[in-house]
């Protein structure tokens, strides 16, 4: 019997796979296996012989069964180890985007702008793209006869037959979000509102749909100085330069008083734009102190609160920062353009990680 034990334990320990193990199991303890046959012979033995051989056979059977189970577990572990080795993956490596899709420059720049202003405590506000003419014009101190209405090349929505209320418009700027935010949140507040705007215009720098970002800060003692500082911080962070010269040019907007257009110093030497040096100036936004009528339209008491506002073209600053010459191509969905000017999908702009890597 010790021969049998030796034979099977050695064979089991050396079995290379599950099939070999199963063959051994059948051969040893299967119905017609060697051990089973021996057990059957117990019946022909004398009681004394049986008393001695029975327990030994049972013990041997148990021993072989546990050897089979142990070897089976060892084979499974080895198979798993082997698989894990093959599928090994360093999860600390950076992702490898396959450039199947890219982030559109407008989305990228919107994220950049949002990250910069978020750092200065500005939340993001939104409003509808189909807007009432009250929010788009009247509430912003642009009454019905005002020339700014005509200048805006507004798209008007259809009214039902017999409805003689003023038609809704596709918002011509993000400024109506100022009113909606003041009404919804009250003072004090600090928001930016990026989004789509619409004007009937089409050439190298104009498309009928484009993007703006509005800024609005209302508090008890906000001044032009706060506006200047915020815009300077923004321009430095956005163009990723340590120093910029800003020029505030007196201007006129119905919704701000005083109003200023802001230019940044730049150079066009060699045909490429450099921000922060040179003798040229580039207009990048309109701004000013919120007009008392506008505060009132937003249900905010102009005797108690004041604020600054600004509006900036997102597509325009995207063209400037990334050297994209023609705005119309932004909205052509040309894959070659998107691959060239698009951004890797996994690089989310942040102030600490880099805005535009
Ligand atoms: N709404 C203006 C436009 O579309 C831009 C603008 C100018 C917004 C001055 C402002 C501002 O908030 O204060 O041309």
PDB file of N, CA and C in Angstrom, residues 86-163:
ATOM      1  N   UNK A  86       1.027  38.783 -17.407  1.00  0.00           N
ATOM      2  CA  UNK A  86       0.778  39.171 -18.791  1.00  0.00           C
ATOM      3  C   UNK A  86      -0.021  40.465 -18.893  1.00  0.00           C
ATOM      4  N   UNK A  87      -0.945  40.663 -17.941  1.00  0.00           N
ATOM      5  CA  UNK A  87      -1.818  41.845 -18.014  1.00  0.00           C
ATOM      6  C   UNK A  87      -1.289  42.997 -17.178  1.00  0.00           C
ATOM      7  N   UNK A  88      -0.067  42.964 -16.776  1.00  0.00           N
ATOM      8  CA  UNK A  88       0.493  43.974 -15.881  1.00  0.00           C
ATOM      9  C   UNK A  88       0.373  45.358 -16.494  1.00  0.00           C
ATOM     10  N   UNK A  89       0.011  46.310 -15.648  1.00  0.00           N
ATOM     11  CA  UNK A  89      -0.319  47.638 -16.125  1.00  0.00           C
ATOM     12  C   UNK A  89       0.174  48.645 -15.105  1.00  0.00           C
ATOM     13  N   UNK A  90       0.947  49.649 -15.555  1.00  0.00           N
ATOM     14  CA  UNK A  90       1.411  50.676 -14.623  1.00  0.00           C
ATOM     15  C   UNK A  90       0.392  51.814 -14.608  1.00  0.00           C
ATOM     16  N   UNK A  91      -0.476  51.798 -13.591  1.00  0.00           N
ATOM     17  CA  UNK A  91      -1.546  52.801 -13.575  1.00  0.00           C
ATOM     18  C   UNK A  91      -1.024  54.198 -13.259  1.00  0.00           C
ATOM     19  N   UNK A  92       0.257  54.317 -12.938  1.00  0.00           N
ATOM     20  CA  UNK A  92       0.784  55.664 -12.656  1.00  0.00           C
ATOM     21  C   UNK A  92       1.279  56.343 -13.933  1.00  0.00           C
ATOM     22  N   UNK A  93       1.315  55.588 -15.055  1.00  0.00           N
ATOM     23  CA  UNK A  93       1.745  56.228 -16.307  1.00  0.00           C
ATOM     24  C   UNK A  93       0.678  57.212 -16.781  1.00  0.00           C
ATOM     25  N   UNK A  94       1.083  58.284 -17.480  1.00  0.00           N
ATOM     26  CA  UNK A  94       0.070  59.200 -18.033  1.00  0.00           C
ATOM     27  C   UNK A  94      -0.746  58.492 -19.119  1.00  0.00           C
ATOM     28  N   UNK A  95      -1.992  58.928 -19.307  1.00  0.00           N
ATOM     29  CA  UNK A  95      -2.844  58.330 -20.321  1.00  0.00           C
ATOM     30  C   UNK A  95      -2.299  58.591 -21.714  1.00  0.00           C
ATOM     31  N   UNK A  96      -2.655  57.709 -22.643  1.00  0.00           N
ATOM     32  CA  UNK A  96      -2.236  57.916 -24.023  1.00  0.00           C
ATOM     33  C   UNK A  96      -3.459  58.155 -24.893  1.00  0.00           C
ATOM     34  N   UNK A  97      -3.899  59.405 -25.022  1.00  0.00           N
ATOM     35  CA  UNK A  97      -5.078  59.649 -25.846  1.00  0.00           C
ATOM     36  C   UNK A  97      -4.748  59.245 -27.274  1.00  0.00           C
ATOM     37  N   UNK A  98      -5.675  58.642 -27.974  1.00  0.00           N
ATOM     38  CA  UNK A  98      -5.358  58.164 -29.324  1.00  0.00           C
ATOM     39  C   UNK A  98      -5.640  59.219 -30.376  1.00  0.00           C
ATOM     40  N   UNK A  99      -5.895  60.447 -29.916  1.00  0.00           N
ATOM     41  CA  UNK A  99      -6.159  61.544 -30.847  1.00  0.00           C
ATOM     42  C   UNK A  99      -7.343  61.209 -31.740  1.00  0.00           C
ATOM     43  N   UNK A 100      -8.273  60.413 -31.243  1.00  0.00           N
ATOM     44  CA  UNK A 100      -9.467  60.152 -32.032  1.00  0.00           C
ATOM     45  C   UNK A 100     -10.343  61.388 -32.009  1.00  0.00           C
ATOM     46  N   UNK A 101     -10.346  62.062 -30.866  1.00  0.00           N
ATOM     47  CA  UNK A 101     -11.117  63.280 -30.760  1.00  0.00           C
ATOM     48  C   UNK A 101     -10.298  64.295 -30.007  1.00  0.00           C
ATOM     49  N   UNK A 102     -10.547  65.562 -30.263  1.00  0.00           N
ATOM     50  CA  UNK A 102      -9.806  66.606 -29.552  1.00  0.00           C
ATOM     51  C   UNK A 102     -10.797  67.599 -28.959  1.00  0.00           C
ATOM     52  N   UNK A 103     -10.314  68.350 -27.983  1.00  0.00           N
ATOM     53  CA  UNK A 103     -11.126  69.398 -27.389  1.00  0.00           C
ATOM     54  C   UNK A 103     -11.059  70.640 -28.277  1.00  0.00           C
ATOM     55  N   UNK A 104     -12.213  71.152 -28.637  1.00  0.00           N
ATOM     56  CA  UNK A 104     -12.295  72.333 -29.508  1.00  0.00           C
ATOM     57  C   UNK A 104     -11.680  73.550 -28.792  1.00  0.00           C
ATOM     58  N   UNK A 105     -10.954  74.394 -29.532  1.00  0.00           N
ATOM     59  CA  UNK A 105     -10.350  75.577 -28.893  1.00  0.00           C
ATOM     60  C   UNK A 105     -11.348  76.412 -28.088  1.00  0.00           C
ATOM     61  N   UNK A 106     -12.603  76.484 -28.553  1.00  0.00           N
ATOM     62  CA  UNK A 106     -13.580  77.280 -27.788  1.00  0.00           C
ATOM     63  C   UNK A 106     -13.841  76.632 -26.426  1.00  0.00           C
ATOM     64  N   UNK A 107     -13.966  75.306 -26.409  1.00  0.00           N
ATOM     65  CA  UNK A 107     -14.175  74.604 -25.134  1.00  0.00           C
ATOM     66  C   UNK A 107     -12.948  74.767 -24.250  1.00  0.00           C
ATOM     67  N   UNK A 108     -11.774  74.607 -24.864  1.00  0.00           N
ATOM     68  CA  UNK A 108     -10.525  74.735 -24.115  1.00  0.00           C
ATOM     69  C   UNK A 108     -10.427  76.109 -23.466  1.00  0.00           C
ATOM     70  N   UNK A 109     -10.648  77.153 -24.270  1.00  0.00           N
ATOM     71  CA  UNK A 109     -10.500  78.511 -23.755  1.00  0.00           C
ATOM     72  C   UNK A 109     -11.577  78.810 -22.713  1.00  0.00           C
ATOM     73  N   UNK A 110     -12.788  78.301 -22.918  1.00  0.00           N
ATOM     74  CA  UNK A 110     -13.844  78.483 -21.910  1.00  0.00           C
ATOM     75  C   UNK A 110     -13.400  77.880 -20.583  1.00  0.00           C
ATOM     76  N   UNK A 111     -12.792  76.692 -20.648  1.00  0.00           N
ATOM     77  CA  UNK A 111     -12.289  76.055 -19.418  1.00  0.00           C
ATOM     78  C   UNK A 111     -11.166  76.879 -18.791  1.00  0.00           C
ATOM     79  N   UNK A 112     -10.281  77.397 -19.635  1.00  0.00           N
ATOM     80  CA  UNK A 112      -9.177  78.207 -19.114  1.00  0.00           C
ATOM     81  C   UNK A 112      -9.704  79.446 -18.397  1.00  0.00           C
ATOM     82  N   UNK A 113     -10.636  80.139 -19.078  1.00  0.00           N
ATOM     83  CA  UNK A 113     -11.203  81.366 -18.506  1.00  0.00           C
ATOM     84  C   UNK A 113     -11.912  81.052 -17.183  1.00  0.00           C
ATOM     85  N   UNK A 114     -12.671  79.972 -17.193  1.00  0.00           N
ATOM     86  CA  UNK A 114     -13.416  79.589 -15.992  1.00  0.00           C
ATOM     87  C   UNK A 114     -12.468  79.271 -14.840  1.00  0.00           C
ATOM     88  N   UNK A 115     -11.377  78.570 -15.144  1.00  0.00           N
ATOM     89  CA  UNK A 115     -10.407  78.220 -14.093  1.00  0.00           C
ATOM     90  C   UNK A 115      -9.786  79.485 -13.499  1.00  0.00           C
ATOM     91  N   UNK A 116      -9.461  80.438 -14.354  1.00  0.00           N
ATOM     92  CA  UNK A 116      -8.801  81.665 -13.857  1.00  0.00           C
ATOM     93  C   UNK A 116      -9.758  82.469 -12.978  1.00  0.00           C
ATOM     94  N   UNK A 117     -11.001  82.632 -13.456  1.00  0.00           N
ATOM     95  CA  UNK A 117     -11.931  83.437 -12.661  1.00  0.00           C
ATOM     96  C   UNK A 117     -12.413  82.690 -11.411  1.00  0.00           C
ATOM     97  N   UNK A 118     -12.500  81.386 -11.503  1.00  0.00           N
ATOM     98  CA  UNK A 118     -12.869  80.612 -10.306  1.00  0.00           C
ATOM     99  C   UNK A 118     -11.859  80.873  -9.200  1.00  0.00           C
ATOM    100  N   UNK A 119     -10.591  80.975  -9.602  1.00  0.00           N
ATOM    101  CA  UNK A 119      -9.524  81.229  -8.633  1.00  0.00           C
ATOM    102  C   UNK A 119      -9.700  82.585  -7.950  1.00  0.00           C
ATOM    103  N   UNK A 120     -10.396  83.500  -8.623  1.00  0.00           N
ATOM    104  CA  UNK A 120     -10.635  84.820  -8.028  1.00  0.00           C
ATOM    105  C   UNK A 120     -12.035  84.897  -7.411  1.00  0.00           C
ATOM    106  N   UNK A 121     -12.671  83.774  -7.247  1.00  0.00           N
ATOM    107  CA  UNK A 121     -13.946  83.746  -6.522  1.00  0.00           C
ATOM    108  C   UNK A 121     -15.187  83.976  -7.376  1.00  0.00           C
ATOM    109  N   UNK A 122     -15.060  83.826  -8.704  1.00  0.00           N
ATOM    110  CA  UNK A 122     -16.223  83.996  -9.577  1.00  0.00           C
ATOM    111  C   UNK A 122     -16.893  82.649  -9.848  1.00  0.00           C
ATOM    112  N   UNK A 123     -18.194  82.584  -9.594  1.00  0.00           N
ATOM    113  CA  UNK A 123     -18.959  81.384  -9.935  1.00  0.00           C
ATOM    114  C   UNK A 123     -19.434  81.498 -11.382  1.00  0.00           C
ATOM    115  N   UNK A 124     -19.904  80.384 -11.949  1.00  0.00           N
ATOM    116  CA  UNK A 124     -20.396  80.391 -13.328  1.00  0.00           C
ATOM    117  C   UNK A 124     -21.916  80.521 -13.324  1.00  0.00           C
ATOM    118  N   UNK A 125     -22.433  81.480 -14.100  1.00  0.00           N
ATOM    119  CA  UNK A 125     -23.884  81.668 -14.219  1.00  0.00           C
ATOM    120  C   UNK A 125     -24.301  81.398 -15.660  1.00  0.00           C
ATOM    121  N   UNK A 126     -25.580  81.073 -15.840  1.00  0.00           N
ATOM    122  CA  UNK A 126     -26.083  80.779 -17.179  1.00  0.00           C
ATOM    123  C   UNK A 126     -27.414  81.464 -17.436  1.00  0.00           C
ATOM    124  N   UNK A 127     -27.726  81.607 -18.711  1.00  0.00           N
ATOM    125  CA  UNK A 127     -29.033  82.130 -19.097  1.00  0.00           C
ATOM    126  C   UNK A 127     -29.420  81.527 -20.428  1.00  0.00           C
ATOM    127  N   UNK A 128     -30.681  81.734 -20.859  1.00  0.00           N
ATOM    128  CA  UNK A 128     -31.146  81.115 -22.107  1.00  0.00           C
ATOM    129  C   UNK A 128     -30.576  81.803 -23.342  1.00  0.00           C
ATOM    130  N   UNK A 129     -30.456  81.048 -24.429  1.00  0.00           N
ATOM    131  CA  UNK A 129     -29.959  81.631 -25.678  1.00  0.00           C
ATOM    132  C   UNK A 129     -31.086  82.305 -26.449  1.00  0.00           C
ATOM    133  N   UNK A 130     -32.316  81.800 -26.279  1.00  0.00           N
ATOM    134  CA  UNK A 130     -33.478  82.523 -26.805  1.00  0.00           C
ATOM    135  C   UNK A 130     -33.975  83.400 -25.662  1.00  0.00           C
ATOM    136  N   UNK A 131     -33.875  84.700 -25.847  1.00  0.00           N
ATOM    137  CA  UNK A 131     -34.059  85.626 -24.737  1.00  0.00           C
ATOM    138  C   UNK A 131     -35.177  86.612 -25.062  1.00  0.00           C
ATOM    139  N   UNK A 132     -35.849  87.109 -24.047  1.00  0.00           N
ATOM    140  CA  UNK A 132     -36.857  88.151 -24.300  1.00  0.00           C
ATOM    141  C   UNK A 132     -36.120  89.447 -24.626  1.00  0.00           C
ATOM    142  N   UNK A 133     -36.773  90.335 -25.361  1.00  0.00           N
ATOM    143  CA  UNK A 133     -36.055  91.565 -25.724  1.00  0.00           C
ATOM    144  C   UNK A 133     -35.884  92.449 -24.496  1.00  0.00           C
ATOM    145  N   UNK A 134     -36.701  92.214 -23.460  1.00  0.00           N
ATOM    146  CA  UNK A 134     -36.511  92.971 -22.225  1.00  0.00           C
ATOM    147  C   UNK A 134     -35.158  92.646 -21.595  1.00  0.00           C
ATOM    148  N   UNK A 135     -34.868  91.353 -21.436  1.00  0.00           N
ATOM    149  CA  UNK A 135     -33.575  90.977 -20.834  1.00  0.00           C
ATOM    150  C   UNK A 135     -32.407  91.356 -21.729  1.00  0.00           C
ATOM    151  N   UNK A 136     -32.598  91.158 -23.048  1.00  0.00           N
ATOM    152  CA  UNK A 136     -31.473  91.393 -23.950  1.00  0.00           C
ATOM    153  C   UNK A 136     -31.183  92.879 -24.141  1.00  0.00           C
ATOM    154  N   UNK A 137     -32.251  93.724 -24.043  1.00  0.00           N
ATOM    155  CA  UNK A 137     -32.077  95.159 -24.334  1.00  0.00           C
ATOM    156  C   UNK A 137     -32.543  96.058 -23.193  1.00  0.00           C
ATOM    157  N   UNK A 138     -33.873  96.123 -22.976  1.00  0.00           N
ATOM    158  CA  UNK A 138     -34.424  97.133 -22.053  1.00  0.00           C
ATOM    159  C   UNK A 138     -33.753  97.109 -20.681  1.00  0.00           C
ATOM    160  N   UNK A 139     -33.652  95.908 -20.097  1.00  0.00           N
ATOM    161  CA  UNK A 139     -33.103  95.803 -18.745  1.00  0.00           C
ATOM    162  C   UNK A 139     -31.648  96.255 -18.706  1.00  0.00           C
ATOM    163  N   UNK A 140     -31.005  96.237 -19.869  1.00  0.00           N
ATOM    164  CA  UNK A 140     -29.611  96.668 -19.939  1.00  0.00           C
ATOM    165  C   UNK A 140     -29.507  98.131 -20.368  1.00  0.00           C
ATOM    166  N   UNK A 141     -30.612  98.848 -20.151  1.00  0.00           N
ATOM    167  CA  UNK A 141     -30.602 100.285 -20.438  1.00  0.00           C
ATOM    168  C   UNK A 141     -30.491 100.574 -21.932  1.00  0.00           C
ATOM    169  N   UNK A 142     -31.001  99.640 -22.742  1.00  0.00           N
ATOM    170  CA  UNK A 142     -31.049  99.880 -24.187  1.00  0.00           C
ATOM    171  C   UNK A 142     -32.527  99.965 -24.582  1.00  0.00           C
ATOM    172  N   UNK A 143     -33.143 101.134 -24.514  1.00  0.00           N
ATOM    173  CA  UNK A 143     -34.565 101.243 -24.826  1.00  0.00           C
ATOM    174  C   UNK A 143     -34.839 101.047 -26.318  1.00  0.00           C
ATOM    175  N   UNK A 144     -36.126 100.962 -26.662  1.00  0.00           N
ATOM    176  CA  UNK A 144     -36.549 100.596 -28.016  1.00  0.00           C
ATOM    177  C   UNK A 144     -35.934 101.397 -29.148  1.00  0.00           C
ATOM    178  N   UNK A 145     -35.716 102.676 -28.934  1.00  0.00           N
ATOM    179  CA  UNK A 145     -35.249 103.542 -30.030  1.00  0.00           C
ATOM    180  C   UNK A 145     -33.726 103.582 -30.097  1.00  0.00           C
ATOM    181  N   UNK A 146     -33.061 102.911 -29.139  1.00  0.00           N
ATOM    182  CA  UNK A 146     -31.613 103.073 -29.006  1.00  0.00           C
ATOM    183  C   UNK A 146     -30.872 102.506 -30.224  1.00  0.00           C
ATOM    184  N   UNK A 147     -29.885 103.268 -30.758  1.00  0.00           N
ATOM    185  CA  UNK A 147     -29.164 102.780 -31.949  1.00  0.00           C
ATOM    186  C   UNK A 147     -28.446 101.452 -31.712  1.00  0.00           C
ATOM    187  N   UNK A 148     -28.099 101.149 -30.444  1.00  0.00           N
ATOM    188  CA  UNK A 148     -27.395  99.884 -30.191  1.00  0.00           C
ATOM    189  C   UNK A 148     -28.223  98.690 -30.664  1.00  0.00           C
ATOM    190  N   UNK A 149     -29.536  98.832 -30.636  1.00  0.00           N
ATOM    191  CA  UNK A 149     -30.372  97.710 -31.097  1.00  0.00           C
ATOM    192  C   UNK A 149     -30.128  97.425 -32.570  1.00  0.00           C
ATOM    193  N   UNK A 150     -30.078  98.496 -33.355  1.00  0.00           N
ATOM    194  CA  UNK A 150     -29.878  98.327 -34.786  1.00  0.00           C
ATOM    195  C   UNK A 150     -28.466  97.812 -35.062  1.00  0.00           C
ATOM    196  N   UNK A 151     -27.477  98.303 -34.299  1.00  0.00           N
ATOM    197  CA  UNK A 151     -26.085  97.916 -34.530  1.00  0.00           C
ATOM    198  C   UNK A 151     -25.838  96.435 -34.280  1.00  0.00           C
ATOM    199  N   UNK A 152     -26.699  95.833 -33.472  1.00  0.00           N
ATOM    200  CA  UNK A 152     -26.433  94.469 -33.038  1.00  0.00           C
ATOM    201  C   UNK A 152     -26.776  93.409 -34.085  1.00  0.00           C
ATOM    202  N   UNK A 153     -27.424  93.790 -35.195  1.00  0.00           N
ATOM    203  CA  UNK A 153     -27.806  92.793 -36.215  1.00  0.00           C
ATOM    204  C   UNK A 153     -28.528  91.593 -35.599  1.00  0.00           C
ATOM    205  N   UNK A 154     -29.581  91.926 -34.868  1.00  0.00           N
ATOM    206  CA  UNK A 154     -30.270  90.921 -34.062  1.00  0.00           C
ATOM    207  C   UNK A 154     -31.080  89.921 -34.903  1.00  0.00           C
ATOM    208  N   UNK A 155     -31.042  88.677 -34.489  1.00  0.00           N
ATOM    209  CA  UNK A 155     -31.966  87.660 -35.041  1.00  0.00           C
ATOM    210  C   UNK A 155     -33.245  87.667 -34.197  1.00  0.00           C
ATOM    211  N   UNK A 156     -34.384  87.860 -34.846  1.00  0.00           N
ATOM    212  CA  UNK A 156     -35.659  87.868 -34.117  1.00  0.00           C
ATOM    213  C   UNK A 156     -36.386  86.549 -34.327  1.00  0.00           C
ATOM    214  N   UNK A 157     -37.063  86.085 -33.282  1.00  0.00           N
ATOM    215  CA  UNK A 157     -37.857  84.862 -33.397  1.00  0.00           C
ATOM    216  C   UNK A 157     -39.233  85.227 -33.969  1.00  0.00           C
ATOM    217  N   UNK A 158     -39.927  84.221 -34.549  1.00  0.00           N
ATOM    218  CA  UNK A 158     -41.290  84.447 -35.039  1.00  0.00           C
ATOM    219  C   UNK A 158     -42.262  84.544 -33.881  1.00  0.00           C
ATOM    220  N   UNK A 159     -43.246  85.395 -34.018  1.00  0.00           N
ATOM    221  CA  UNK A 159     -44.373  85.421 -33.086  1.00  0.00           C
ATOM    222  C   UNK A 159     -45.564  84.758 -33.779  1.00  0.00           C
ATOM    223  N   UNK A 160     -46.426  84.152 -32.965  1.00  0.00           N
ATOM    224  CA  UNK A 160     -47.645  83.580 -33.552  1.00  0.00           C
ATOM    225  C   UNK A 160     -48.474  84.720 -34.154  1.00  0.00           C
ATOM    226  N   UNK A 161     -49.239  84.392 -35.170  1.00  0.00           N
ATOM    227  CA  UNK A 161     -50.133  85.361 -35.812  1.00  0.00           C
ATOM    228  C   UNK A 161     -51.005  86.034 -34.751  1.00  0.00           C
ATOM    229  N   UNK A 162     -51.060  87.349 -34.764  1.00  0.00           N
ATOM    230  CA  UNK A 162     -51.937  88.064 -33.830  1.00  0.00           C
ATOM    231  C   UNK A 162     -51.295  88.358 -32.484  1.00  0.00           C
ATOM    232  N   UNK A 163     -50.130  87.815 -32.219  1.00  0.00           N
ATOM    233  CA  UNK A 163     -49.426  88.102 -30.964  1.00  0.00           C
ATOM    234  C   UNK A 163     -48.547  89.328 -31.211  1.00  0.00           C
TER     235      UNK A 163
END
